[in-house]
Coordinates of C-alpha atoms and ligand atoms in Angstrom, one line a residue:
M2 CA 100.7 77.9 136.8
S3 CA 103.1 80.7 137.8
E4 CA 104.8 82.8 135.1
V5 CA 108.2 81.3 136.1
A6 CA 106.9 77.7 135.8
A7 CA 105.3 78.6 132.5
K8 CA 108.6 79.9 131.2
K9 CA 110.3 76.7 132.2
E10 CA 107.7 74.6 130.3
E11 CA 108.2 76.7 127.2
K12 CA 110.4 74.7 124.8
P13 CA 113.5 76.6 123.6
R14 CA 113.4 77.6 119.9
K15 CA 114.9 75.0 117.6
F16 CA 117.2 76.5 115.0
Q17 CA 117.6 75.4 111.4
A18 CA 120.3 76.3 108.8
I19 CA 119.1 79.4 106.9
R20 CA 117.3 78.7 103.6
G21 CA 119.9 78.0 100.8
T22 CA 122.6 77.0 103.3
R23 CA 123.3 73.5 104.6
D24 CA 125.6 71.5 106.8
L25 CA 128.0 69.2 105.0
L26 CA 128.2 66.1 107.1
P27 CA 130.1 62.8 107.3
P28 CA 130.4 60.6 105.3
D29 CA 129.9 63.2 102.5
T30 CA 132.7 65.4 103.8
A31 CA 135.1 62.6 103.1
L32 CA 134.1 62.9 99.4
W33 CA 134.5 66.7 99.6
N34 CA 138.0 66.3 101.0
R35 CA 138.9 63.7 98.3
V36 CA 137.7 66.1 95.6
E37 CA 139.7 69.0 97.1
Q38 CA 142.8 66.9 97.5
T39 CA 142.5 65.9 93.9
A40 CA 142.3 69.6 92.9
H41 CA 145.5 70.4 95.0
E42 CA 147.3 67.6 93.3
V43 CA 146.2 68.1 89.7
F44 CA 146.5 71.9 89.7
G45 CA 149.9 71.6 91.4
T46 CA 151.1 69.4 88.5
F47 CA 150.2 72.3 86.1
G48 CA 152.2 74.8 88.2
F49 CA 149.3 76.5 90.0
G50 CA 149.7 77.8 93.6
E51 CA 146.8 78.3 96.1
I52 CA 145.4 81.7 97.0
R53 CA 143.0 82.3 99.9
P54 CA 141.3 85.7 99.4
P55 CA 138.9 87.1 102.1
I56 CA 135.3 86.2 102.0
F57 CA 134.1 89.8 102.0
E58 CA 135.3 92.6 99.8
P59 CA 134.2 96.1 98.9
T60 CA 130.8 95.9 97.1
E61 CA 132.3 98.2 94.5
L62 CA 134.9 95.6 93.5
F63 CA 132.2 93.1 92.4
A64 CA 130.1 95.8 90.8
R65 CA 132.9 97.0 88.7
A66 CA 134.3 93.5 87.8
V67 CA 131.1 91.4 87.4
G68 CA 129.0 94.3 86.2
G69 CA 126.3 96.5 87.9
E70 CA 123.6 95.3 85.5
T71 CA 124.2 91.5 86.0
D72 CA 121.8 89.5 88.2
I73 CA 124.6 88.6 90.5
V74 CA 125.4 92.3 91.4
S75 CA 121.9 93.8 91.0
K76 CA 119.9 91.2 92.9
E77 CA 122.0 88.5 94.5
M78 CA 124.7 89.9 96.7
Y79 CA 124.7 89.9 100.5
T80 CA 125.7 93.4 101.3
F81 CA 126.2 95.2 104.5
E82 CA 127.8 98.3 105.9
D83 CA 131.1 97.8 107.7
R84 CA 130.6 100.4 110.4
P85 CA 133.2 101.4 113.0
L86 CA 132.6 99.8 116.3
D87 CA 132.2 102.9 118.4
I88 CA 129.5 104.9 116.7
K89 CA 126.1 104.4 118.1
Q90 CA 123.0 105.8 116.3
P91 CA 120.7 107.9 118.5
E92 CA 118.0 106.2 120.6
F93 CA 116.4 109.3 122.1
L94 CA 115.3 112.6 120.4
S95 CA 117.7 114.5 122.7
Q96 CA 120.7 112.7 121.1
Y97 CA 120.2 113.7 117.4
S98 CA 121.9 117.1 117.8
D99 CA 125.2 115.6 119.1
Y100 CA 125.0 112.7 116.6
L101 CA 124.6 115.2 113.7
Q102 CA 127.7 117.1 114.9
L103 CA 129.7 113.8 115.3
V104 CA 128.7 112.6 111.8
Q105 CA 129.6 116.0 110.2
S106 CA 133.0 116.0 111.9
L107 CA 133.8 112.3 110.9
Y108 CA 132.8 113.1 107.4
R109 CA 135.1 116.1 107.2
K110 CA 138.0 114.0 108.6
G111 CA 137.3 111.3 106.1
E112 CA 136.5 108.7 108.8
I113 CA 133.2 107.8 107.2
P114 CA 132.8 107.4 103.4
Q115 CA 133.3 110.7 101.6
T116 CA 131.0 110.0 98.8
E117 CA 128.7 112.4 97.0
E118 CA 125.7 110.4 98.2
N119 CA 126.8 110.6 101.8
Q120 CA 127.5 114.3 101.6
K121 CA 123.9 114.8 100.3
T122 CA 122.5 112.6 103.0
I123 CA 124.3 114.5 105.8
E124 CA 123.1 117.8 104.3
N125 CA 119.5 116.5 104.3
F126 CA 119.9 115.2 107.8
S127 CA 121.2 118.6 108.9
E128 CA 118.4 120.5 107.2
W129 CA 115.6 118.4 108.7
H130 CA 117.3 118.5 112.1
E131 CA 117.1 122.3 112.0
K132 CA 113.5 122.2 111.0
F133 CA 112.8 119.7 113.7
A134 CA 114.6 121.8 116.4
A135 CA 112.5 124.8 115.3
T136 CA 109.2 122.9 115.8
E137 CA 110.2 121.0 119.0
G138 CA 109.2 122.0 122.5
K139 CA 106.3 124.3 121.5
G140 CA 104.5 123.0 124.6
S141 CA 100.9 122.1 124.9
G142 CA 98.1 123.7 122.9
I143 CA 99.8 123.5 119.6
T144 CA 97.7 123.6 116.5
Q145 CA 97.0 120.7 114.2
V146 CA 99.3 122.4 111.5
Q147 CA 102.1 122.8 114.0
F148 CA 101.8 119.2 115.1
E149 CA 101.9 118.1 111.5
N150 CA 105.0 120.2 110.8
F151 CA 106.7 118.7 113.9
E152 CA 105.8 115.1 112.9
N153 CA 107.0 115.7 109.3
A154 CA 110.3 117.2 110.4
L155 CA 110.9 114.4 112.9
Y156 CA 110.1 111.7 110.4
R157 CA 112.4 113.2 107.7
M158 CA 115.2 113.8 110.2
V159 CA 115.2 110.2 111.3
F160 CA 114.9 109.0 107.7
W161 CA 118.1 110.9 106.6
C162 CA 119.9 110.1 109.8
E163 CA 119.5 106.4 109.2
R164 CA 120.7 106.7 105.7
V165 CA 124.1 108.1 106.5
H166 CA 126.8 105.5 105.6
L167 CA 129.0 105.1 108.6
G168 CA 131.3 102.7 106.8
P169 CA 132.0 101.3 103.4
Q170 CA 129.6 98.9 101.8
V171 CA 131.0 95.4 101.7
S172 CA 129.6 92.2 100.2
L173 CA 130.0 88.5 100.8
R174 CA 131.8 87.3 97.7
P175 CA 129.5 86.0 95.0
E176 CA 132.6 84.7 93.0
A177 CA 136.4 85.0 93.4
T178 CA 137.8 86.2 90.1
A179 CA 137.4 89.8 91.1
S180 CA 139.3 89.1 94.4
V181 CA 142.1 87.3 92.6
C182 CA 142.6 90.2 90.2
R183 CA 142.5 92.6 93.2
A184 CA 145.1 90.6 95.0
Y185 CA 147.3 90.4 91.8
I186 CA 147.3 94.2 91.7
E187 CA 147.6 94.7 95.5
H188 CA 150.7 92.4 95.7
N189 CA 152.4 93.7 92.5
M190 CA 152.3 90.2 91.1
Q191 CA 153.0 91.7 87.6
Q192 CA 156.6 91.7 88.9
L193 CA 156.7 87.9 89.3
P194 CA 157.5 85.6 86.3
Q195 CA 154.4 85.8 84.1
P196 CA 151.8 84.4 83.8
V197 CA 150.9 83.9 87.5
K198 CA 148.8 80.8 88.0
L199 CA 146.5 80.7 91.0
Y200 CA 143.7 78.5 92.3
Y201 CA 141.3 78.8 95.2
M202 CA 138.5 76.9 96.9
G203 CA 135.8 78.0 99.3
P204 CA 132.3 79.3 99.9
M205 CA 130.6 81.9 97.6
F206 CA 127.3 83.6 98.3
R207 CA 124.4 84.5 96.0
R208 CA 120.8 85.2 97.0
E209 CA 119.3 82.8 94.3
R210 CA 116.1 80.8 94.5
P211 CA 117.3 77.5 96.2
Q212 CA 116.8 74.3 94.3
K213 CA 118.7 71.1 93.6
G214 CA 122.2 72.1 92.8
R215 CA 121.6 75.7 93.6
Y216 CA 122.3 77.2 97.0
R217 CA 122.8 80.6 98.6
Q218 CA 126.1 79.5 100.1
F219 CA 127.8 77.2 97.7
Y220 CA 131.4 76.2 97.1
Q221 CA 133.7 76.8 94.1
I222 CA 137.0 75.4 93.1
G223 CA 138.5 77.9 90.7
A224 CA 141.7 78.8 88.9
E225 CA 143.0 81.9 87.2
I226 CA 145.9 82.6 84.9
L227 CA 147.0 86.3 85.0
G228 CA 149.6 88.1 82.9
G229 CA 151.8 86.8 80.1
P230 CA 150.6 86.5 76.5
D231 CA 147.0 85.6 75.4
A232 CA 148.4 82.6 73.4
P233 CA 145.6 80.1 72.6
A234 CA 147.7 77.4 74.1
I235 CA 147.0 79.0 77.5
D236 CA 143.3 78.7 77.0
A237 CA 143.6 75.1 75.9
E238 CA 146.0 74.0 78.6
L239 CA 143.6 75.5 81.3
I240 CA 140.7 73.5 79.8
E241 CA 142.9 70.4 79.6
M242 CA 143.7 70.8 83.3
L243 CA 140.0 71.1 84.1
M244 CA 139.1 68.0 82.1
T245 CA 142.0 66.0 83.7
F246 CA 140.7 67.0 87.1
F247 CA 137.2 65.9 86.3
D248 CA 138.6 62.6 85.0
K249 CA 140.6 62.0 88.1
C250 CA 137.5 62.7 90.2
G251 CA 135.6 60.1 88.2
L252 CA 132.9 62.6 87.0
Q253 CA 130.6 60.9 84.4
G254 CA 129.0 62.3 81.3
T255 CA 131.0 65.5 81.1
E256 CA 130.3 67.7 78.1
L257 CA 132.5 70.7 77.3
S258 CA 130.9 73.6 75.3
I259 CA 133.0 76.4 74.0
N260 CA 132.4 79.7 72.2
S261 CA 134.2 83.0 71.4
I262 CA 132.4 86.2 72.2
G263 CA 135.0 88.4 70.6
H264 CA 136.2 91.7 72.1
A265 CA 134.4 95.0 72.8
A266 CA 134.9 96.8 69.5
D267 CA 132.6 98.0 66.7
N268 CA 134.1 95.6 64.2
C269 CA 133.6 92.7 66.7
R270 CA 131.2 92.1 69.6
R271 CA 129.8 95.6 69.7
G272 CA 128.8 95.4 66.1
Y273 CA 127.2 92.0 66.7
V274 CA 125.3 93.2 69.7
A275 CA 123.9 96.1 67.7
K276 CA 122.8 93.6 65.0
L277 CA 121.4 91.3 67.6
R278 CA 119.4 94.1 69.2
E279 CA 118.0 95.1 65.8
E280 CA 116.8 91.5 65.1
L281 CA 115.4 91.1 68.7
L282 CA 113.4 94.3 68.4
K283 CA 111.7 92.8 65.3
V284 CA 110.4 89.9 67.4
K285 CA 110.1 91.7 70.7
D286 CA 106.3 90.9 71.1
K287 CA 107.0 87.2 71.0
L288 CA 109.5 87.3 73.8
G289 CA 109.0 87.0 77.6
A290 CA 109.4 89.9 80.0
D291 CA 113.0 89.0 80.9
S292 CA 114.2 88.9 77.3
Q293 CA 112.3 92.0 76.4
R294 CA 114.2 93.9 79.2
R295 CA 117.5 92.4 78.1
I296 CA 117.1 93.7 74.6
E297 CA 118.0 97.0 76.2
T298 CA 120.3 96.0 79.0
N299 CA 122.3 93.1 77.6
P300 CA 120.9 91.5 74.4
L301 CA 123.6 88.7 74.5
R302 CA 121.9 87.3 77.6
V303 CA 118.7 86.6 75.6
L304 CA 120.7 83.8 74.0
D305 CA 120.9 82.2 77.5
S306 CA 117.1 81.9 77.8
K307 CA 115.7 78.5 78.7
L308 CA 112.1 79.5 78.0
E309 CA 110.6 76.9 75.7
H310 CA 108.6 79.3 73.5
E311 CA 111.7 81.5 72.9
Q312 CA 113.9 78.6 71.5
A313 CA 112.5 78.7 67.9
I314 CA 113.0 82.5 67.8
I315 CA 116.5 82.3 69.2
A316 CA 117.5 79.7 66.6
T317 CA 116.9 82.3 63.8
L318 CA 119.1 85.0 65.3
P319 CA 122.5 85.9 63.9
H320 CA 125.6 84.0 65.2
I321 CA 128.5 85.8 66.8
A322 CA 131.0 83.6 64.9
D323 CA 130.0 85.4 61.7
H324 CA 130.7 88.8 63.3
L325 CA 134.1 88.3 65.0
C326 CA 137.0 90.5 63.9
D327 CA 139.9 88.8 62.1
E328 CA 142.1 88.6 65.2
C329 CA 139.3 87.1 67.4
K330 CA 138.4 84.7 64.7
T331 CA 142.1 83.5 64.4
H332 CA 142.4 83.2 68.1
Y333 CA 139.2 81.1 68.4
A334 CA 140.4 78.8 65.5
A335 CA 143.8 78.4 67.3
V336 CA 142.1 77.6 70.6
K337 CA 140.1 74.8 68.9
H338 CA 143.3 73.5 67.2
E339 CA 145.2 73.5 70.6
L340 CA 142.4 71.6 72.2
E341 CA 142.5 69.0 69.5
L342 CA 146.3 68.7 70.0
R343 CA 145.6 67.8 73.6
G344 CA 142.8 65.3 72.8
V345 CA 140.2 67.5 74.5
I346 CA 136.8 66.8 73.1
Y347 CA 134.5 69.9 72.8
R348 CA 131.2 71.0 71.3
E349 CA 130.8 74.5 69.9
N350 CA 127.8 76.4 71.3
W351 CA 127.2 79.8 69.7
R352 CA 124.7 80.6 72.5
L353 CA 127.2 80.3 75.3
V354 CA 127.6 83.9 76.5
R355 CA 127.9 83.6 80.3
G356 CA 126.3 85.8 82.9
L357 CA 129.3 88.0 84.0
D358 CA 130.4 91.1 82.2
Y359 CA 134.1 90.6 82.2
Y360 CA 134.4 87.9 79.5
M361 CA 135.9 88.3 76.1
R362 CA 137.0 85.8 73.4
T363 CA 137.0 82.2 74.8
T364 CA 134.1 81.2 77.0
F365 CA 133.3 77.7 78.1
E366 CA 131.0 75.6 80.3
I367 CA 131.0 72.0 81.3
T368 CA 127.9 70.0 82.1
A369 CA 127.7 66.7 83.9
Q370 CA 125.0 64.0 84.4
G371 CA 122.6 63.6 87.2
L372 CA 122.1 67.3 87.9
G373 CA 118.7 68.1 86.5
S374 CA 118.2 71.7 85.3
Q375 CA 121.3 73.1 87.2
N376 CA 123.7 70.9 85.2
A377 CA 126.5 73.4 84.6
V378 CA 129.3 72.1 86.8
C379 CA 131.9 74.6 85.7
G380 CA 132.0 77.9 83.8
G381 CA 134.9 80.1 82.7
G382 CA 136.5 82.2 80.0
R383 CA 139.0 84.8 79.1
Y384 CA 138.9 88.3 80.6
D385 CA 141.8 90.4 79.2
G386 CA 141.3 93.9 80.5
L387 CA 139.7 93.1 83.9
V388 CA 142.9 93.8 85.9
E389 CA 143.1 97.2 84.1
L390 CA 139.4 97.9 84.9
L391 CA 140.3 97.4 88.5
G392 CA 143.1 99.9 88.4
G393 CA 146.0 97.6 87.5
P394 CA 148.3 97.4 84.5
P395 CA 147.0 96.0 81.1
T396 CA 146.9 92.2 81.8
K397 CA 145.6 89.2 80.1
G398 CA 143.5 86.8 82.1
I399 CA 141.6 83.5 81.8
G400 CA 140.0 81.2 84.4
F401 CA 137.2 79.0 85.5
A402 CA 135.2 78.1 88.6
I403 CA 133.8 74.6 89.3
G404 CA 130.6 74.4 91.3
E405 CA 131.8 71.9 93.9
D406 CA 128.3 71.2 95.3
R407 CA 127.2 70.1 91.8
L408 CA 130.4 68.1 91.2
I409 CA 129.8 66.2 94.5
L410 CA 126.1 65.7 93.6
S411 CA 126.9 64.3 90.2
L412 CA 129.6 61.9 91.7
Q413 CA 127.1 60.7 94.3
E414 CA 124.4 60.2 91.7
S415 CA 126.7 58.0 89.7
G416 CA 127.5 55.9 92.8
K417 CA 130.9 57.5 93.6
G418 CA 129.8 58.7 97.0
A419 CA 131.8 58.0 100.1
A420 CA 130.8 55.1 102.4
P421 CA 130.4 55.8 106.1
Q422 CA 133.8 55.5 107.8
G423 CA 133.9 52.6 110.2
R424 CA 136.6 51.9 112.8
D425 CA 139.5 49.6 112.4
V426 CA 139.6 48.6 116.1
Y427 CA 137.0 48.9 118.9
I428 CA 138.6 48.3 122.3
A429 CA 136.3 46.3 124.5
W430 CA 137.9 46.7 128.0
M431 CA 136.7 45.5 131.4
G432 CA 138.2 46.4 134.8
E433 CA 140.4 49.1 136.2
R434 CA 143.7 47.5 135.1
A435 CA 142.5 46.7 131.7
Y436 CA 141.4 50.3 131.3
A437 CA 145.0 51.7 131.7
T438 CA 146.2 49.1 129.1
A439 CA 143.3 50.1 126.8
I440 CA 144.3 53.8 126.9
R441 CA 147.9 52.9 126.0
A442 CA 146.7 50.5 123.3
A443 CA 144.5 53.2 121.8
K444 CA 147.4 55.6 121.7
D445 CA 149.8 53.2 120.1
L446 CA 147.2 52.0 117.5
R447 CA 146.2 55.6 116.6
N448 CA 149.9 56.6 116.3
A449 CA 150.3 53.8 113.8
G450 CA 147.4 55.3 111.8
F451 CA 144.5 53.1 112.7
R452 CA 141.0 54.3 113.4
V453 CA 140.3 53.4 117.0
E454 CA 137.2 53.7 119.3
L455 CA 137.8 53.6 123.0
P456 CA 134.6 53.5 125.0
P457 CA 134.7 56.1 127.8
T458 CA 132.9 53.9 130.3
E459 CA 133.1 50.2 131.0
L460 CA 130.6 48.1 129.1
K461 CA 129.6 44.4 129.4
F462 CA 131.3 42.5 126.6
G463 CA 128.0 41.7 124.8
K464 CA 127.1 45.4 124.8
A465 CA 130.6 46.4 123.7
L466 CA 130.6 44.0 120.8
E467 CA 127.1 45.3 119.7
R468 CA 128.4 48.9 119.7
A469 CA 131.5 47.8 117.8
S470 CA 129.4 46.4 115.0
K471 CA 127.1 49.4 114.9
L472 CA 130.2 51.6 114.3
G473 CA 131.3 49.4 111.4
S474 CA 134.4 48.2 113.2
R475 CA 136.5 45.5 111.6
F476 CA 138.0 44.2 114.8
A477 CA 137.2 44.2 118.5
L478 CA 140.3 44.2 120.8
I479 CA 139.2 42.4 123.9
L480 CA 141.1 43.5 127.1
G481 CA 140.2 41.9 130.4
D482 CA 142.2 41.0 133.5
N483 CA 143.4 37.7 131.8
E484 CA 144.8 39.6 128.8
V485 CA 146.5 42.2 130.9
Q486 CA 148.1 39.5 133.0
S487 CA 149.3 37.3 130.2
G488 CA 150.2 40.2 127.8
E489 CA 148.3 38.3 125.1
W490 CA 145.4 40.3 123.8
T491 CA 142.4 38.9 122.1
L492 CA 141.5 40.2 118.7
K493 CA 138.1 39.3 117.3
N494 CA 137.4 39.7 113.6
L495 CA 133.8 40.9 113.6
A496 CA 133.0 39.7 110.1
T497 CA 134.1 36.1 110.7
S498 CA 133.9 35.9 114.5
E499 CA 137.4 34.4 114.5
Q500 CA 139.5 35.2 117.5
Q501 CA 143.2 35.1 118.0
K502 CA 145.7 35.9 120.8
L503 CA 148.4 38.4 120.1
T504 CA 151.0 40.4 121.9
E505 CA 150.9 44.1 121.3
Q506 CA 153.8 44.0 118.9
A507 CA 152.3 41.1 117.0
L508 CA 148.9 42.9 116.9
L509 CA 150.4 45.9 115.2
E510 CA 152.3 43.7 112.7
Y511 CA 149.1 41.8 112.0
L512 CA 147.0 44.9 111.4
H513 CA 149.7 46.5 109.2
G514 CA 149.9 43.3 107.2
L515 CA 146.2 43.4 106.2
Ligands
HAM619 P1 129.8 81.2 87.3 O1 129.3 80.6 86.0 O2 128.9 82.3 87.9 O3 131.2 81.7 87.1 O4 129.9 80.1 88.4 C1 130.7 78.9 88.2 C2 130.0 77.7 88.6 O5 129.7 77.8 90.0 C3 128.7 77.3 87.9 O6 128.9 76.7 86.7 C4 128.0 76.5 89.0 O7 128.5 75.1 88.9 C5 128.5 77.0 90.3 N1 127.4 77.9 90.9 C6 127.1 79.2 90.6 N2 126.1 79.6 91.3 C7 125.7 78.6 92.1 C8 124.8 78.4 93.1 N3 123.9 79.3 93.5 N4 124.7 77.2 93.8 C9 125.5 76.2 93.4 N5 126.5 76.3 92.5 C10 126.6 77.5 91.8 C11 132.0 82.3 88.0 O8 131.7 82.4 89.2 C12 133.3 82.9 87.5 N6 134.0 83.6 88.5 C13 134.1 81.8 86.9 C14 135.4 82.3 86.3 C15 136.6 82.2 86.9 N7 135.6 82.8 85.1 C16 136.9 83.2 85.0 N8 137.5 82.8 86.1

């Protein structure tokens, strides 16, 4: 077989969605739309407006807001360099010299990131380029040592050249609270009537180990309240809105857990963390590797541990509620009171600490049924100070994000999934003249809001009726020469097989009246 023929025989590669990502398909997408529509409606009744931030932002924004030590920022972000379009890295050795000059000049003009790291990298690139130039072109007959020097200089020059940042580091958003705060500052929203209430929905990205209810591209529906006072009624009303939304979606078996993690001061959370670390050090040997590491990096996260053998140890650790300052204690008690006023049922969970650094005081999570180990369908909390941390004015903040994938999964598990969408009318036409009428009928029926299927080619009636049933159509509109001539169309009810003759006007009235 010739090479060309062999190539033809070769099957083209089949592509699959990347691990941790998936296609959302009909009929499921109807449920997604219903859930999103419910969010628009419920959040609207609480005075929230929609924000649509970009899907990628500077990496530094997430590092600063979510915390550089968190799993999300240190391991899970999809990060890349947003390079200018017209800079090409060298392909041949002869191009390195020009490329170095270009990079140096762009750096001086501030057209590539003027960071300390980049400056050092360009210096190293320059130094090894000089050494490389000195060893290059020595001709044949070079000694082993000369060759090794040349090889070493070349390797290091290329190494540093590739490390020059030609553009800022950007990341696909792992969450949206940081973006909303950035937008609040960027658009001077502190000048609007406070607080500003915003909600969003859309994809987020985290490189986590995929499993049921955990994806690398997943969807959140979130809401944030920025500015104004930190009145406990704000915390409670936000949670009330969330529970109303879940209720309207028909979510079953929801459980709301709340906690207060105080604020960062010696007489409050910092004092507690020191005490916790002290206690954890006493039992360090009995803890797993993750918890041992967290004693140093973030002892609060040890409380999050799901490891079976750590549970008995964690149960003996001090509770944060006993170490809150008076103000945080009062705030927490008032939040609980406000929830009770609204009839919101909650459970206190002293171990609820959350995995993002920006939280203070109120934290909460909601679990739902049918989700296995990934049963948190929503998480949120207060984050006074985050806007300031991102360069804005001192601003109170609180919000939540719902895992939409998990919400949908739970609804489906409890039988609230969407049924495949059938058609109202399948138009079975035969003959040239009937076809023109069929096109007009399809247009009129669709304008009236009915789901209509118009086969693109002529089919025998038997075949057409078979297709109509397969598509879950309620009716077949039969259009042949007779119908066109008489102006009386035949409508067949596919469930009962009953047929009736109707004019176009009568048909529309009949369908509307169902
Ligand atoms: P979070 O707890 O990281 O909080 O995420 C909120 C929810 O997103 C989780 O409860 C879960 O339902 C869903 N989720 C997280 N990761 C995944 C994943 N890999 N696959 C599927 N679903 C996932 C935040 O993101 C904060 N920004 C919430 C917030 C808003 N706090 C204040 N304002």
